Coordinates of C-alpha atoms in Angstrom, one line a residue:
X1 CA -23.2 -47.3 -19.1
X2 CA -24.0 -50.1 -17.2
X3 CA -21.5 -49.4 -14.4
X4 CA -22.8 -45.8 -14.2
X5 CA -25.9 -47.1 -13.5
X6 CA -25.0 -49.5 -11.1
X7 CA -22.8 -46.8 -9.2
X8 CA -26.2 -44.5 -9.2
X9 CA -28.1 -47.3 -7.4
X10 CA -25.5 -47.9 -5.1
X11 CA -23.6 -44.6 -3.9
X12 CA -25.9 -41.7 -5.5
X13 CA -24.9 -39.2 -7.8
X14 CA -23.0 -37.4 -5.5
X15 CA -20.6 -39.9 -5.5
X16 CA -20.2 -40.4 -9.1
X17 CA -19.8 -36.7 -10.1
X18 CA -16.9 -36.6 -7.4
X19 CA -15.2 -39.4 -8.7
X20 CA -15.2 -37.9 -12.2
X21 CA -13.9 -34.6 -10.4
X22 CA -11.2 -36.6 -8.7
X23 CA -10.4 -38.2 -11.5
X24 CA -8.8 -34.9 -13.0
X25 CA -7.0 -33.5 -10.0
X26 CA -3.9 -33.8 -11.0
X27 CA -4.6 -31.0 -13.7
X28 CA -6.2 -28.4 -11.2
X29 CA -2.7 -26.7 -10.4
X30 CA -1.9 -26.5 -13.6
X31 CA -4.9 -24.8 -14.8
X32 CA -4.7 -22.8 -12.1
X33 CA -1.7 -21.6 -13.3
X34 CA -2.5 -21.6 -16.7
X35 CA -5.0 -18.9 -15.7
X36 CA -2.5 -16.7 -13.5
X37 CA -0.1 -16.4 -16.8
X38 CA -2.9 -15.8 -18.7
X39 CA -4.5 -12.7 -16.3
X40 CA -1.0 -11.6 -15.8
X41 CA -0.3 -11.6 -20.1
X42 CA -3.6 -9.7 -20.7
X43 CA -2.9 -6.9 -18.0
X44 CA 0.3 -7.0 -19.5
X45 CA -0.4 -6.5 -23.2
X46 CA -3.5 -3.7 -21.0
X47 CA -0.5 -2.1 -19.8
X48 CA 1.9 -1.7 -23.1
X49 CA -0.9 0.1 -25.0
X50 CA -1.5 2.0 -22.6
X51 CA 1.5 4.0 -23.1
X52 CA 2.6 7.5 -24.9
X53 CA 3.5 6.8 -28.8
X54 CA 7.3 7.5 -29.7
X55 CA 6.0 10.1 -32.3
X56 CA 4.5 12.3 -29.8
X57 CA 7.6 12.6 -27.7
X58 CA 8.7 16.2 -27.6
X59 CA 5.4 17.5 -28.8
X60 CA 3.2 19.8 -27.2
X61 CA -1.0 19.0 -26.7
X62 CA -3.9 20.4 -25.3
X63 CA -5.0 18.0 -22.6
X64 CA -8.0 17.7 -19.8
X65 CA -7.7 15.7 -17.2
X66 CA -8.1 15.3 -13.1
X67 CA -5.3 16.0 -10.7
X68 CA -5.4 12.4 -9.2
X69 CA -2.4 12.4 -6.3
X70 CA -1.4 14.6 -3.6
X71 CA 0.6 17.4 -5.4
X72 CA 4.3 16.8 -4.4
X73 CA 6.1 20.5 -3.5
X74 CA 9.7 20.5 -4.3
X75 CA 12.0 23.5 -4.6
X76 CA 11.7 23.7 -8.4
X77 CA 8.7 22.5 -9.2
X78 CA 5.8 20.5 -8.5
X79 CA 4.7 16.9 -9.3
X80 CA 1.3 15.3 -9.8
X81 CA -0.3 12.3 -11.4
X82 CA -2.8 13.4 -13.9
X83 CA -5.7 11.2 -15.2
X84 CA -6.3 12.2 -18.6
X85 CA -10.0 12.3 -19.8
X86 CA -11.5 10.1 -22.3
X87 CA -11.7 12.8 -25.2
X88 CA -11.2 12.5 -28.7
X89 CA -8.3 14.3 -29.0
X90 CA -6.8 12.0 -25.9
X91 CA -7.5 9.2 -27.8
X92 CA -4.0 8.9 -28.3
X93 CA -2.7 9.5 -25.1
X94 CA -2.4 7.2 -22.3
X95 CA -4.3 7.3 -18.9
X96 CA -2.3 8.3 -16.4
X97 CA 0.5 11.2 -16.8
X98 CA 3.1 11.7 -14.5
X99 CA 3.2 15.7 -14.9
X100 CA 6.0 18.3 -13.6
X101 CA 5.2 22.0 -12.9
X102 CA 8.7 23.9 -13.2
X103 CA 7.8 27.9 -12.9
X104 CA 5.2 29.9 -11.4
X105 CA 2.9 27.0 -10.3
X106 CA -0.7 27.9 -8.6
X107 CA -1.8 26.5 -5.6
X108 CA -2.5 23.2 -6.8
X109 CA -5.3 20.6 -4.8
X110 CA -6.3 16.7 -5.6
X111 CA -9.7 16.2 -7.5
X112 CA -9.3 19.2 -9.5
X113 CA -9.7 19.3 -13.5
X114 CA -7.2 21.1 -15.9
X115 CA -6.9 21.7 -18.7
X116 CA -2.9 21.5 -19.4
X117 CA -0.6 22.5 -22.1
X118 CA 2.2 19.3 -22.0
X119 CA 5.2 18.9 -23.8
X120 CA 4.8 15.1 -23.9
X121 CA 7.7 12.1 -23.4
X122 CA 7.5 8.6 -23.3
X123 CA 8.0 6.8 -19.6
X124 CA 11.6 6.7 -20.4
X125 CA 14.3 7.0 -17.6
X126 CA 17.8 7.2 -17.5
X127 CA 20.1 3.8 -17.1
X128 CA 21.2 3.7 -13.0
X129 CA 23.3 0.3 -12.1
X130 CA 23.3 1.7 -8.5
X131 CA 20.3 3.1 -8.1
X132 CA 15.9 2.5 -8.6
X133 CA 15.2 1.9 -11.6
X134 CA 12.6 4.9 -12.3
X135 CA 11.3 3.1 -15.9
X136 CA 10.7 -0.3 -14.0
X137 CA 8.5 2.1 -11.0
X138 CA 6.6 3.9 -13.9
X139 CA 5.3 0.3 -15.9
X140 CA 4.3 -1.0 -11.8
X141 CA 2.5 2.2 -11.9
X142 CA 0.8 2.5 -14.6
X143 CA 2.1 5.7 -15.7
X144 CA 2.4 6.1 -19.5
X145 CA 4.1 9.3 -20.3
X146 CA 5.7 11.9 -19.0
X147 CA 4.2 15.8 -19.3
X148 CA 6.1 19.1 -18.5
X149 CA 3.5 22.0 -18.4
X150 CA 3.4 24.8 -20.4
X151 CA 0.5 26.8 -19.2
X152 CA -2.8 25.9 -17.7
X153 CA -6.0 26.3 -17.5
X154 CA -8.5 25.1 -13.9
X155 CA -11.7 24.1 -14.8
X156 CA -14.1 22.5 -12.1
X157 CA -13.2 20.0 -9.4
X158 CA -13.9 16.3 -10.0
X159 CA -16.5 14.8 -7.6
X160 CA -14.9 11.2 -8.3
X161 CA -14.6 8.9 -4.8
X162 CA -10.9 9.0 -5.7
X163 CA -10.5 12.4 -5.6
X164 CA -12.3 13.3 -2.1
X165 CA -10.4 11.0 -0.6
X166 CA -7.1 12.9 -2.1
X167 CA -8.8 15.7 -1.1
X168 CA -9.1 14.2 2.5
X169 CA -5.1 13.4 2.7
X170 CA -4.4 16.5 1.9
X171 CA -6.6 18.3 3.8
X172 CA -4.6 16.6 6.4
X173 CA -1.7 17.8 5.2
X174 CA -2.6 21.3 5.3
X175 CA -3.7 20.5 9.3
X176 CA -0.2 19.2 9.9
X177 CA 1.9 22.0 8.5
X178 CA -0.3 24.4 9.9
X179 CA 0.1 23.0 13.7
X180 CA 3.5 21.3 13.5
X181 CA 6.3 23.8 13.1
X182 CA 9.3 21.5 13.2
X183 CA 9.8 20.4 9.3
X184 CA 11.6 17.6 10.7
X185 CA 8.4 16.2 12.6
X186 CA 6.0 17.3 9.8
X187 CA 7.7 14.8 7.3
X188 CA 7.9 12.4 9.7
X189 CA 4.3 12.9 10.9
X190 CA 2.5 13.0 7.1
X191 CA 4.7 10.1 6.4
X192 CA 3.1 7.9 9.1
X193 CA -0.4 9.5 8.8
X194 CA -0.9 9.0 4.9
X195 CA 2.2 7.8 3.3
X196 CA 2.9 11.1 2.2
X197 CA 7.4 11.2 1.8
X198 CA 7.6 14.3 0.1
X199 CA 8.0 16.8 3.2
X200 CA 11.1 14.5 4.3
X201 CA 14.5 15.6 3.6
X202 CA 16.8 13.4 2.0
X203 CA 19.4 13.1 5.0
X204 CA 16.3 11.9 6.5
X205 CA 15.9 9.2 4.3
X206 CA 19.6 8.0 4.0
X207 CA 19.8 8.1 7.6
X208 CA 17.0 5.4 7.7
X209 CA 18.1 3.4 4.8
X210 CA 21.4 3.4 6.8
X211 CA 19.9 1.8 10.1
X212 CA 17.3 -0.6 7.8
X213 CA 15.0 1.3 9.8
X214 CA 13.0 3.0 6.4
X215 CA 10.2 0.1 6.7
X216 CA 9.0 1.6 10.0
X217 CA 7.1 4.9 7.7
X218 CA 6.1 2.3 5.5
X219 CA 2.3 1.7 6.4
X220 CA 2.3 -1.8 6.8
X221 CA 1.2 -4.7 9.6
X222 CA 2.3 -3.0 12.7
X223 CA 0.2 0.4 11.6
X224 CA -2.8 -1.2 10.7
X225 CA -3.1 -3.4 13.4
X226 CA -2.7 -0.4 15.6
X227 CA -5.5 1.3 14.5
X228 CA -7.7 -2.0 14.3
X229 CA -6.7 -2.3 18.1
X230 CA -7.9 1.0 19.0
X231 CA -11.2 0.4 16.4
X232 CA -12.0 -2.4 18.4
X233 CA -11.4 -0.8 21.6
X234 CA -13.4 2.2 20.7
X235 CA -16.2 -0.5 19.5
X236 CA -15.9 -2.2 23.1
X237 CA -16.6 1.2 24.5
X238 CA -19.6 2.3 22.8
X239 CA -21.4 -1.1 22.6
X240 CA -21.3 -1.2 26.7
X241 CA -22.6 2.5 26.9
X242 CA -25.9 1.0 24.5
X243 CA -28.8 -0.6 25.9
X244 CA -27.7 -3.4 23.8
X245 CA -25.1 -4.7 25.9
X246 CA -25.9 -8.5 26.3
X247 CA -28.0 -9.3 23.1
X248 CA -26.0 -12.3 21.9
X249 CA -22.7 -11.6 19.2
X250 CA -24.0 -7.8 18.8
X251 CA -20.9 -6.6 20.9
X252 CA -18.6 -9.3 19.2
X253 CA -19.7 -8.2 16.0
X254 CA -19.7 -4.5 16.5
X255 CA -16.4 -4.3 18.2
X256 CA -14.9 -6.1 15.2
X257 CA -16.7 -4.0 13.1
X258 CA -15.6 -1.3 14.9
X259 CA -11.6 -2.6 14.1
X260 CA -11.9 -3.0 10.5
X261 CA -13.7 0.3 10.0
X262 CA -10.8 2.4 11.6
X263 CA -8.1 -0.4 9.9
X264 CA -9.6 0.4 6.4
X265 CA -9.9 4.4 7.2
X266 CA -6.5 4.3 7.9
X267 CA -5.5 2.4 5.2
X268 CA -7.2 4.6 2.6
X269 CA -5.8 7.3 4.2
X270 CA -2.4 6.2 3.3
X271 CA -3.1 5.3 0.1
X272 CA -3.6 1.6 -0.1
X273 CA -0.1 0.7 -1.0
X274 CA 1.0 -2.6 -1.7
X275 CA 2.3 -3.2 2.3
X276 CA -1.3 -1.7 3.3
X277 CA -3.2 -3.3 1.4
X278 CA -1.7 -7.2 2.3
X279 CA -2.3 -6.0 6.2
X280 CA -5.9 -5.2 6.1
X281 CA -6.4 -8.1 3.8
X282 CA -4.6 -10.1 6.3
X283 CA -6.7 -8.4 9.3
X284 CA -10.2 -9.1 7.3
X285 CA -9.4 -13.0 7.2
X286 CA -8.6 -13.3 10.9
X287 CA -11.4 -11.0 11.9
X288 CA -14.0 -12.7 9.8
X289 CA -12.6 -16.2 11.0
X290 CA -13.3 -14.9 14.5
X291 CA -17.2 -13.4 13.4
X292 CA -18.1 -17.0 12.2
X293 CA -16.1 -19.0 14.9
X294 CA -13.5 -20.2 12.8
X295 CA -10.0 -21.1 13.6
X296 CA -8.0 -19.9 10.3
X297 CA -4.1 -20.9 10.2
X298 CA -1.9 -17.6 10.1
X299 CA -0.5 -19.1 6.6
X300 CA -3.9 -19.5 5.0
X301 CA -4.9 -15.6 5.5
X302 CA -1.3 -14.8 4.0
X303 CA -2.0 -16.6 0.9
X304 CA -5.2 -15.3 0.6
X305 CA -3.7 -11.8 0.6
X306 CA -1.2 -12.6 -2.1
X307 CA -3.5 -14.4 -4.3
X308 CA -5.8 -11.0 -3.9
X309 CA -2.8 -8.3 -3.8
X310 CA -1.7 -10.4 -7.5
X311 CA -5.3 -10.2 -8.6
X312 CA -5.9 -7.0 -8.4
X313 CA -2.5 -5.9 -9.6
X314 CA 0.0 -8.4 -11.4
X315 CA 2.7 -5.5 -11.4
X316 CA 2.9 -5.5 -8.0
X317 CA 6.2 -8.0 -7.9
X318 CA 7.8 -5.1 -9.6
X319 CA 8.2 -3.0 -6.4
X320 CA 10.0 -3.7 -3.5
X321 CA 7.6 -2.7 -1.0
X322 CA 5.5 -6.4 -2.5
X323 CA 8.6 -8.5 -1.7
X324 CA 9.9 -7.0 1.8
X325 CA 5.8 -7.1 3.3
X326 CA 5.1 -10.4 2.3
X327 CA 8.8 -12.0 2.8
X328 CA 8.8 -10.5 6.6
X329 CA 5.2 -12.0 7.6
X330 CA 6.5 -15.3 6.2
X331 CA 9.4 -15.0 8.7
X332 CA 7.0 -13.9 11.6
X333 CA 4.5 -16.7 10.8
X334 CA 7.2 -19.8 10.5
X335 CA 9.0 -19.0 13.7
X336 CA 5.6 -18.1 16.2
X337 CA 2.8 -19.7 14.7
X338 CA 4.0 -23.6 15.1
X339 CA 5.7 -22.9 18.8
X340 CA 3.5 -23.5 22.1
X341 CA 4.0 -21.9 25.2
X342 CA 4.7 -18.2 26.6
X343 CA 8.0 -16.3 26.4
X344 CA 9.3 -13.3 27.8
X345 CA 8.7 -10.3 25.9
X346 CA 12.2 -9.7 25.3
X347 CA 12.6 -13.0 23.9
X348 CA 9.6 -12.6 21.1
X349 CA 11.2 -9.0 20.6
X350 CA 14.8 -11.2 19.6
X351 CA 13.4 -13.9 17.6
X352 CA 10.4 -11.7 15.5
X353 CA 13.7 -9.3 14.3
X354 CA 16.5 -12.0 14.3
X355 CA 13.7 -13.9 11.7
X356 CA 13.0 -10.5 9.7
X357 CA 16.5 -9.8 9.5
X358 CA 17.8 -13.1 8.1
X359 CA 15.1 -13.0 5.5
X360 CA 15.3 -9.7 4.4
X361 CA 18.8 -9.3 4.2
X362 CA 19.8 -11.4 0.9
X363 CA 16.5 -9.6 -0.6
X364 CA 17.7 -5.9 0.3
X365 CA 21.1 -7.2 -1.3
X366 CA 19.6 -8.2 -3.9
X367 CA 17.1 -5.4 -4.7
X368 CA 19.0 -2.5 -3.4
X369 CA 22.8 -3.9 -3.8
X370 CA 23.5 -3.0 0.2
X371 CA 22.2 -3.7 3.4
X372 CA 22.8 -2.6 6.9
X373 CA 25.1 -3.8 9.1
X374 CA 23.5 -2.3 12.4
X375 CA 20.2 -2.7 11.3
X376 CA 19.4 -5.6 14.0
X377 CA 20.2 -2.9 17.0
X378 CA 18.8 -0.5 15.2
X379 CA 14.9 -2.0 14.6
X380 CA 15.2 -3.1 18.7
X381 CA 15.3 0.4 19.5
X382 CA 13.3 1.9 16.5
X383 CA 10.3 -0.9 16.1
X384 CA 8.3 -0.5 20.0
X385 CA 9.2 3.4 20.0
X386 CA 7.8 3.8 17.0
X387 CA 4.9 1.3 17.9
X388 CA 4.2 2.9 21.4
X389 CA 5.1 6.2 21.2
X390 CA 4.9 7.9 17.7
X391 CA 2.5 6.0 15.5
X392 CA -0.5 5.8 18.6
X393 CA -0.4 9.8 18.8
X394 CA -0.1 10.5 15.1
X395 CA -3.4 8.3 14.8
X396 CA -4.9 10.1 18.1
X397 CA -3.9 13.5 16.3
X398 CA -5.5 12.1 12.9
X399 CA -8.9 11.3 14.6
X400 CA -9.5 14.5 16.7
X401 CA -8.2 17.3 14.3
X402 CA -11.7 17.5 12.8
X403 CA -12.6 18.2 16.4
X404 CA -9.8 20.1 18.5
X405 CA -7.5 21.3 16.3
X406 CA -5.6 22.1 19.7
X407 CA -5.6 18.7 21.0
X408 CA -4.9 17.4 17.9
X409 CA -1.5 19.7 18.2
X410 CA -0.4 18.1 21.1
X411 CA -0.8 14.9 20.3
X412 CA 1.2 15.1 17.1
X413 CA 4.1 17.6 19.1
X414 CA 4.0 14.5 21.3
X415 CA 5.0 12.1 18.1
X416 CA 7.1 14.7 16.7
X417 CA 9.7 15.0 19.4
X418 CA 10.0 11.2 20.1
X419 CA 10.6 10.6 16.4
X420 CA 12.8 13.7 16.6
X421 CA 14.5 11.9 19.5
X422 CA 14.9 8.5 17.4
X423 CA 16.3 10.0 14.9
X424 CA 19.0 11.7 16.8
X425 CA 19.5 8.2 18.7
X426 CA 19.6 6.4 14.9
X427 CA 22.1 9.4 13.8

C-alpha cells in the first residue's frame, strides 16, 4: 500500500494502472485466442442445430418461406436457396433450404414468398475422393436440408433489403440475356457483373480450371479496385464541375467517397463473397488511412480483413475461395511492399504472378488434387486482358443500362468478344 502511494505521488495514476496492465501481457494472446475458439465453438454448436432432423428425411411438409438467391436455370430443373419463415410448424426445420424444382417450374424471381410442398433430406452428399466435397460447401453455407418440391403455392413478394438487392442482380440478368445473344459472352458477362456461374457451360469452366485462369471471374482485388478507380474518378469529376472546388479536404473526401460507394455497389452486386468481401475491406482501410492522413502498412489492412472476414463468418476457412484470396495478397504484399524503387511494367507483371503462382500452387494441390502446368503463361495473357479490356466495359455496361439500354449493349458486345477471344487463345 505504501509503495502504491508513493508511485501515485511520483508518476500519477497513469502510470501505475499501465504497469498493472503490463504486468499481464504475456496473457493477451492467449485470451485472445481463447475468445476466437470460443466465437468459433458457439457458431459452431449455432450451426449443428440448425440442421434438418434425421426423422424428417423423406417426408413431405407444408413450408413458407422467401426465395432468397438468384434462381439457378438448368436443363432439368431449377435451384434456389429458400429462407424458411419463423412459423410454428417450421419450428423444426432449419433456416435456410437448398430447394430443387424438377418439372413444370413457373417463372421464378428473388424476394418472393412461397408457400412450398418439400419432400425434405438432410444436407447429406455423396462421398467424392476426386471431387468438392458438396456436404463440407453446405455446413460453410449454412444450408440445413435439402427440399425437392412438390407443388407450390406464390404468395406476396418480400420487401427484405436482401431480397431487392436479389431482385437487382437479377434484374441484371434479365438485361444481359436480353441484349447479349452469344450464350458464350452472357456467362461470361453475368459472371464478372454479379458472380452469377450458372449461364456458363461446363467446357467453359474446365477450360479455365485447365489454364488456372478460373480466379479471374472470381470477384476479387483486381474487380474491386477497378470499380473504386473509376468511383474515384467519377468523384474527381463531379467535385470540379461544383462550386465547391477548393474548400479544403471536400474533393479529397468526396472523391474517396466517391470510390468506396461504386466499390461497395459492385461488391453487393456480386454477392459479397468471401474474395469480395476481403477486397473492399482491404480498400476501406487504405482509403480511410488516406481521409485521416495516415500511413497504414499493406500487412496491417490484410489482417484487419481476416480478423473481420473470421468474425463475421468462422466457416469461411471451409471454402477455397477464403484460402486462394487471402494466400495470393500475402504473396503480392511480401514481394512489393518492402522493395524501393520503380521497375518496368513487365518486370512487376513477372514477379506479382511468379509470387501468386508459387504460393498457390501446393494450395490448389492440396485443395483440388491438381494444378496447372501452363497456368504461369496463361494468367500473363489472361490477367491485363481481362483487367483492361473485359471487366472495365462489363462495369461501363452495368452503370448505363438503367439509362441506354443501347449503349449499355455495346459496351458488353465489346467485353463479350474479347473474352470470347481469350477463351479461344486459352483453348
Amino acid at each position: 500500500r505504501r509503495h502504491t502511494r508513493w508511485c501515485v505521488r511520483s508518476r500519477g495514476l497513469g502510470d501505475v494502472y499501465k504497469r498493472q496492465v503490463l504486468r499481464f501481457a504475456c496473457l493477451r494472446w492467449l485470451a485472445l485466442a481463447l475468445l476466437a475458439c470460443l466465437w468459433s465453438l458457439w457458431n459452431f454448436q449455432l450451426r449443428l442445430e440448425d440442421r434438418l432432423d434425421p426423422e424428417l428425411a423423406g417426408q413431405i411438409l407444408s413450408v413458407t418461406g422467401t426465395i432468397a438467391s438468384l434462381p439457378s436455370d438448368f436443363d432439368e430443373f431449377v435451384r434456389f436457396r429458400f429462407e424458411v419463415s419463423p412459423t410454428e410448424e417450421a419450428a423444426r426445420l432449419p433456416g435456410s433450404l437448398l430447394v430443387y424444382w424438377y418439372q413444370d417450374w413457373p417463372a421464378l424471381s428473388a424476394g418472393q414468398r412461397w408457400q412450398l410442398e418439400l419432400r425434405l433430406k438432410p444436407p447429406w452428399a455423396s462421398v467424392n475422393f476426386q471431387g468438392a466435397d458438396r456436404e463440407r460447401w453446405y455446413f460453410a453455407q449454412g444450408i440445413g436440408g435439402i427440399g425437392i418440391v412438390r407443388q407450390g403455392v406464390i404468395l406476396r413478394d418480400s420487401g427484405r433489403i436482401s431480397s431487392v438487392v436479389q431482385r437487382m442482380r437479377e434484374g441484371i440478368r434479365h438485361k444481359v440475356e436480353s441484349l447479349v445473344s452469344d450464350k458464350r459472352h452472357q456467362g461470361i458477362i453475368l459472371a464478372l457483373a454479379t458472380a452469377d456461374r450458372s449461364g456458363m457451360a461446363h467446357s467453359d469452366f474446365r477450360l479455365l480450371t485447365l489454364t488456372g485462369t478460373s480466379h479471374l471471374l472470381a470477384i476479387s482485388g483486381l474487380h474491386i479496385g477497378l470499380a473504386a478507380a473509376a468511383g474515384l474518378w467519377l468523384g474527381r469529376i463531379s467535385i470540379w464541375l461544383l462550386p465547391v472546388a477548393g474548400l479544403g479536404r471536400g474533393p479529397l473526401l468526396s472523391s474517396l467517397g466517391g470510390g468506396f460507394a461504386c466499390a461497395f455497389v459492385y461488391a453487393t452486386l456480386a454477392g459479397m463473397g468471401i474474395s469480395t468481401l476481403r477486397a473492399l475491406l482491404m480498400l476501406l482501410v487504405l482509403l480511410a488511412a488516406i481521409a485521416s492522413s495516415r500511413s497504414i502498412h499493406a500487412f496491417r489492412a490484410w489482417v484487419i480483413a481476416l480478423a473481420a472476414i473470421l468474425l463475421i463468418d468462422p466457416f469461411a476457412p471451409l471454402g477455397a475461395g477464403f484460402w486462394f484470396s487471402f494466400l495470393a495478397v500475402a504473396a503480392l504484399i511480401a514481394v512489393f511492399v518492402p522493395r524501393t524503387g520503380i521497375l518496368p511494367w513487365w518486370k512487376n507483371l513477372l514477379m506479382a504472378q511468379a509470387a501468386v503462382m508459387l504460393v498457390l500452387l501446393p494450395v490448389s494441390a492440396a485443395w483440388y488434387g491438381a494444378f496447372s502446368a501452363i497456368g504461369f503463361l496463361a494468367n500473363l495473357i489472361a490477367i491485363p486482358w481481362v483487367s483492361f479490356l473485359v471487366v472495365p466495359f462489363v462495369l461501363i455496361g452495368v452503370a448505363t443500362v438503367g439509362l441506354s439500354a443501347k449503349l449499355a449493349a455495346g459496351v458488353w458486345a465489346i467485353a463479350g468478344h474479347a473474352a470470347g477471344f481469350l477463351m479461344i487463345c486459352l483453348e
